[in-house]
Amino acid sequence: MAILVRFITRKRSGGVAHRDQQVEGTRVRFGRSTDNEAHLPDPRVSLYQAVIEQRANGVYAEALGGADMTVNGQPVQVAQVKKGDVVGIGPYDVTMIDPPGGEALALGVELARPMGDDLEKLVARSKLGLEQTGMSRRRWAWMLTLLVLAVFLVWPVAAFFNPSRVPDTDANKNFAFRPDMMWNSGEISDAHKPIAQQCNRCHQMPFKMVRDEACYVCHESIQHHADPKKFKLPELTEVLCESCHKEHNGEPSIIRKDQKFCADCHGNLVAKAPASTLLAVGDFLKDHHEFRPTVAVDAAAGKVERISLAASPRPKERSGLTFPHDKHLRPGGIRGPEGLEALDCGSCHQVAPGGFLMVPVAQEPHCQRCHELAFDPVARGRRVPHGSVEAAVNVIRDYYGSTALSGGYADPTAPEIVRRLPSRVVLTPSQKREAQEWAETQTQQALQFVFGSKAVCGTCHMTTQSGEAASRRYGVVKPNIAERWLPKGLFRHSSHATETCQRCHGLDVTDPAKWEARVKDAAPPFFAATLALPSDDGALGAVKAQVKAMQQAGWSPAVARQASAAAATVATVKLPEVDGLRQVRRLAEDVVGAAWSDEATDILLPGIAVCRECHVGDSGLTMAQPNNRMPSSCVTCHYYHTPTQGPMNPSAKSADPHRIPGQYRSGGTEPGESLKGLQTSIRNSSRK
């Protein structure tokens, strides 16, 4: 659709000139901002004042942001307009005219109420000068210059070098007015408020900029951005603290957060640092590669690799676990000690203190209620300990050894010497041999059951065994579970508490192809059983109608979404109890469960496209093009001072000639300690 905007100018001679402008689209915005389709430069016009738009039922004029607008002289906020109507936008009149060509709409814009020359006349009548005060301009200039120098230079310098002046320290904080405070260029940041009155903390030498050494006194363990020995870049070795941290600019953080700060280097990283394995990044929305999580590819060997989620085939994690999520997340619940229990993500996964990591899932608080690690049906209350293969083997061997000698084993298939009532009768050598042989046989069977089957350790862990018979050795591969999939990135779970876990960690998000294939397998039995139900009452009839429509539509990704929604309704909503409904619900859970991982090797990490649904880079958003996504610069998800790098000033703890008694020191990680280790220690201490 084309709209003609005709700017009309009336000449002093009485002639009329016009300039035509073609606008593609259905609307024309009027305002002083240059990105409006109709730019009105008069200062009496708002940046965005009004819009004329072709809608389904006619043409409408609407004021923006509460600005003034008239239609045929009447003040309005929004009104339908037609040919001949005049819309008043500030000093301009916009007339609806006949389109001269093939345009759908034509608008005539004319400056009808120009600014007069009243201002110029007023200025001409109001001429004032210093001559009328009886003093020349030069004399006033010298007097004011000397006054400024005396008040703002001589007085503060004299007060600073006054021999009786007591320097500010932690023990002596002077909160009264001081002459040198007149040099304060602005409010100090919140981070430095505790030393706001102690200028000499940072300004240690008069008339010289703040030195990096002054920062290191408090921030002793602040780390490098990258290894300065490997990357000899001026941006890493020559930059000063004050280049990035601008103080006296108000209360907000003094950390530089603009995207350009990072993109200047990382946008063309190959040219600047050919040795780096990092990929070039310029903007999160427009120029950022797919996430590359650090994945355990061989837990037994402790081998990890950094693999892109866009790799084909999709990367798999081999952490040593065989845990299946889908078997624990059935909407109808799973068998527990007290009957059916419905679990969700929060049953096992909780956010750790600080909001970044998740508390590790452990046997005792999370699994032990259902998975008791029993090894013998007769041995009531006997359980193998979790976490140590050697301790588990000793518990099994000790139990059968002591039972064989003391008796009381209530199993009709066991030898009589073992089934006898417990007593202190001394066994004969032949009886001892028989009991010991039974104990060894039972021990080997129990060990095979615990470590060699899927019933105990093998339910969640990869197990190993070597050797034969009594010399056989068992083992459990130590899980190598990622505490952080993206160790070079920052992600705070607590900041995303408004989202559900499934929003980012279901197969339909992380591996849509696998999810669709699983829905495709599970949906037909669910469809057939649903249509076979002998009732169409209420919600049941609506579900059957949906299922029938999906069957007729044929298979597609859209049908997969519809099938999952219908199955969720059947599995969770109360429906009329009819014959066959229980089986339908069971089949519906299979469809719903397609979103849950059925393999421990699945990497349930969302790709960058999911994050871009809410986050964009800090560029590309304008007032004229608003959206509901959050501007996010590089430091939203990344450190600058990398925790794994060494301190920028290793000798900062040594004596400094300008060190001031009582100065504060920041916390942070010690040299050589990673943030991951620090967070792990915090998490562990919180569990004690």
PDB file of C-alpha atoms in Angstrom, residues 47-158:
ATOM      1  CA  LEU A  47       9.049  14.178  18.757  1.00  0.00           C
ATOM      2  CA  TYR A  48       6.121  11.830  18.036  1.00  0.00           C
ATOM      3  CA  GLN A  49       2.847  13.769  18.019  1.00  0.00           C
ATOM      4  CA  ALA A  50       0.287  12.019  15.821  1.00  0.00           C
ATOM      5  CA  VAL A  51      -0.325   9.195  13.370  1.00  0.00           C
ATOM      6  CA  ILE A  52      -2.776   8.810  10.472  1.00  0.00           C
ATOM      7  CA  GLU A  53      -3.417   5.162   9.724  1.00  0.00           C
ATOM      8  CA  GLN A  54      -5.452   3.107   7.244  1.00  0.00           C
ATOM      9  CA  ARG A  55      -7.387   0.509   9.240  1.00  0.00           C
ATOM     10  CA  ALA A  56      -9.879  -2.202   8.273  1.00  0.00           C
ATOM     11  CA  ASN A  57     -12.905   0.075   8.729  1.00  0.00           C
ATOM     12  CA  GLY A  58     -11.480   3.405   7.507  1.00  0.00           C
ATOM     13  CA  VAL A  59      -8.794   6.038   8.032  1.00  0.00           C
ATOM     14  CA  TYR A  60      -8.089   7.165  11.602  1.00  0.00           C
ATOM     15  CA  ALA A  61      -6.062  10.026  13.102  1.00  0.00           C
ATOM     16  CA  GLU A  62      -4.663   9.437  16.611  1.00  0.00           C
ATOM     17  CA  ALA A  63      -2.610  11.624  18.969  1.00  0.00           C
ATOM     18  CA  LEU A  64       0.480   9.959  20.465  1.00  0.00           C
ATOM     19  CA  GLY A  65       1.472  10.155  24.101  1.00  0.00           C
ATOM     20  CA  GLY A  66      -1.316  12.557  25.055  1.00  0.00           C
ATOM     21  CA  ALA A  67      -0.178  15.227  22.576  1.00  0.00           C
ATOM     22  CA  ASP A  68      -2.593  17.891  21.227  1.00  0.00           C
ATOM     23  CA  MET A  69      -4.490  17.267  17.998  1.00  0.00           C
ATOM     24  CA  THR A  70      -7.628  18.670  16.381  1.00  0.00           C
ATOM     25  CA  VAL A  71      -9.939  17.438  13.628  1.00  0.00           C
ATOM     26  CA  ASN A  72     -11.798  20.238  11.845  1.00  0.00           C
ATOM     27  CA  GLY A  73     -10.996  22.515  14.781  1.00  0.00           C
ATOM     28  CA  GLN A  74     -12.253  20.164  17.511  1.00  0.00           C
ATOM     29  CA  PRO A  75      -9.705  18.760  20.035  1.00  0.00           C
ATOM     30  CA  VAL A  76      -9.637  14.956  19.884  1.00  0.00           C
ATOM     31  CA  GLN A  77      -7.346  12.079  20.775  1.00  0.00           C
ATOM     32  CA  VAL A  78      -8.540   9.671  18.078  1.00  0.00           C
ATOM     33  CA  ALA A  79     -11.082  10.108  15.290  1.00  0.00           C
ATOM     34  CA  GLN A  80     -12.073   8.659  11.939  1.00  0.00           C
ATOM     35  CA  VAL A  81     -11.320  11.081   9.071  1.00  0.00           C
ATOM     36  CA  LYS A  82     -12.407  11.339   5.449  1.00  0.00           C
ATOM     37  CA  LYS A  83     -11.654  13.389   2.360  1.00  0.00           C
ATOM     38  CA  GLY A  84     -11.735  17.112   3.086  1.00  0.00           C
ATOM     39  CA  ASP A  85     -11.152  16.798   6.836  1.00  0.00           C
ATOM     40  CA  VAL A  86      -8.336  18.924   8.317  1.00  0.00           C
ATOM     41  CA  VAL A  87      -6.202  17.469  11.100  1.00  0.00           C
ATOM     42  CA  GLY A  88      -4.383  20.076  13.203  1.00  0.00           C
ATOM     43  CA  ILE A  89      -0.969  18.904  14.413  1.00  0.00           C
ATOM     44  CA  GLY A  90       0.672  21.771  16.264  1.00  0.00           C
ATOM     45  CA  PRO A  91       1.097  24.648  13.775  1.00  0.00           C
ATOM     46  CA  TYR A  92       0.526  22.318  10.821  1.00  0.00           C
ATOM     47  CA  ASP A  93      -2.719  21.485   9.017  1.00  0.00           C
ATOM     48  CA  VAL A  94      -2.952  18.035   7.416  1.00  0.00           C
ATOM     49  CA  THR A  95      -5.738  17.865   4.832  1.00  0.00           C
ATOM     50  CA  MET A  96      -7.207  14.652   3.440  1.00  0.00           C
ATOM     51  CA  ILE A  97      -6.988  15.150  -0.351  1.00  0.00           C
ATOM     52  CA  ASP A  98      -7.765  13.091  -3.450  1.00  0.00           C
ATOM     53  CA  PRO A  99      -4.865  10.809  -4.416  1.00  0.00           C
ATOM     54  CA  PRO A 100      -3.490  12.206  -7.703  1.00  0.00           C
ATOM     55  CA  GLY A 101      -2.049   8.845  -8.792  1.00  0.00           C
ATOM     56  CA  GLY A 102      -2.597   5.238  -7.793  1.00  0.00           C
ATOM     57  CA  GLU A 103      -2.065   5.856  -4.079  1.00  0.00           C
ATOM     58  CA  ALA A 104      -4.567   4.538  -1.569  1.00  0.00           C
ATOM     59  CA  LEU A 105      -4.366   7.712   0.553  1.00  0.00           C
ATOM     60  CA  ALA A 106      -3.101  11.291   0.062  1.00  0.00           C
ATOM     61  CA  LEU A 107      -2.308  13.886   2.741  1.00  0.00           C
ATOM     62  CA  GLY A 108      -1.564  17.604   2.255  1.00  0.00           C
ATOM     63  CA  VAL A 109       0.743  19.056   4.940  1.00  0.00           C
ATOM     64  CA  GLU A 110       0.995  22.845   5.324  1.00  0.00           C
ATOM     65  CA  LEU A 111       2.542  25.095   7.970  1.00  0.00           C
ATOM     66  CA  ALA A 112      -0.596  27.108   8.670  1.00  0.00           C
ATOM     67  CA  ARG A 113       0.506  28.982  11.797  1.00  0.00           C
ATOM     68  CA  PRO A 114       4.167  30.028  11.417  1.00  0.00           C
ATOM     69  CA  MET A 115       6.088  31.585  14.277  1.00  0.00           C
ATOM     70  CA  GLY A 116       5.875  35.350  14.090  1.00  0.00           C
ATOM     71  CA  ASP A 117       8.611  37.905  14.622  1.00  0.00           C
ATOM     72  CA  ASP A 118       7.402  38.809  18.148  1.00  0.00           C
ATOM     73  CA  LEU A 119      10.526  37.295  19.713  1.00  0.00           C
ATOM     74  CA  GLU A 120      12.889  39.318  17.543  1.00  0.00           C
ATOM     75  CA  LYS A 121      10.977  42.504  18.320  1.00  0.00           C
ATOM     76  CA  LEU A 122      11.104  41.809  22.066  1.00  0.00           C
ATOM     77  CA  VAL A 123      14.843  41.179  21.986  1.00  0.00           C
ATOM     78  CA  ALA A 124      15.393  44.407  20.021  1.00  0.00           C
ATOM     79  CA  ARG A 125      13.495  46.437  22.645  1.00  0.00           C
ATOM     80  CA  SER A 126      15.318  44.778  25.580  1.00  0.00           C
ATOM     81  CA  LYS A 127      18.956  45.668  24.923  1.00  0.00           C
ATOM     82  CA  LEU A 128      20.956  45.699  28.171  1.00  0.00           C
ATOM     83  CA  GLY A 129      24.672  46.100  28.792  1.00  0.00           C
ATOM     84  CA  LEU A 130      27.208  46.366  31.564  1.00  0.00           C
ATOM     85  CA  GLU A 131      27.631  50.028  30.673  1.00  0.00           C
ATOM     86  CA  GLN A 132      24.320  50.751  32.376  1.00  0.00           C
ATOM     87  CA  THR A 133      25.763  49.433  35.703  1.00  0.00           C
ATOM     88  CA  GLY A 134      28.620  51.881  35.653  1.00  0.00           C
ATOM     89  CA  MET A 135      31.263  49.168  35.286  1.00  0.00           C
ATOM     90  CA  SER A 136      33.098  47.889  32.192  1.00  0.00           C
ATOM     91  CA  ARG A 137      33.010  44.308  31.066  1.00  0.00           C
ATOM     92  CA  ARG A 138      36.766  43.893  31.533  1.00  0.00           C
ATOM     93  CA  ARG A 139      36.655  44.998  35.157  1.00  0.00           C
ATOM     94  CA  TRP A 140      33.805  42.593  35.926  1.00  0.00           C
ATOM     95  CA  ALA A 141      35.620  39.775  34.103  1.00  0.00           C
ATOM     96  CA  TRP A 142      38.805  40.220  36.135  1.00  0.00           C
ATOM     97  CA  MET A 143      36.954  40.468  39.433  1.00  0.00           C
ATOM     98  CA  LEU A 144      34.924  37.328  38.831  1.00  0.00           C
ATOM     99  CA  THR A 145      37.995  35.435  37.579  1.00  0.00           C
ATOM    100  CA  LEU A 146      39.967  36.283  40.703  1.00  0.00           C
ATOM    101  CA  LEU A 147      36.992  35.340  42.888  1.00  0.00           C
ATOM    102  CA  VAL A 148      36.654  31.959  41.201  1.00  0.00           C
ATOM    103  CA  LEU A 149      40.398  31.280  41.543  1.00  0.00           C
ATOM    104  CA  ALA A 150      40.384  32.254  45.204  1.00  0.00           C
ATOM    105  CA  VAL A 151      37.305  30.205  46.175  1.00  0.00           C
ATOM    106  CA  PHE A 152      37.782  27.130  43.995  1.00  0.00           C
ATOM    107  CA  LEU A 153      41.595  26.861  43.734  1.00  0.00           C
ATOM    108  CA  VAL A 154      43.557  28.815  46.373  1.00  0.00           C
ATOM    109  CA  TRP A 155      41.256  27.989  49.277  1.00  0.00           C
ATOM    110  CA  PRO A 156      41.062  24.180  48.637  1.00  0.00           C
ATOM    111  CA  VAL A 157      44.846  23.939  48.003  1.00  0.00           C
ATOM    112  CA  ALA A 158      45.680  25.943  51.137  1.00  0.00           C
TER     113      ALA A 158
END
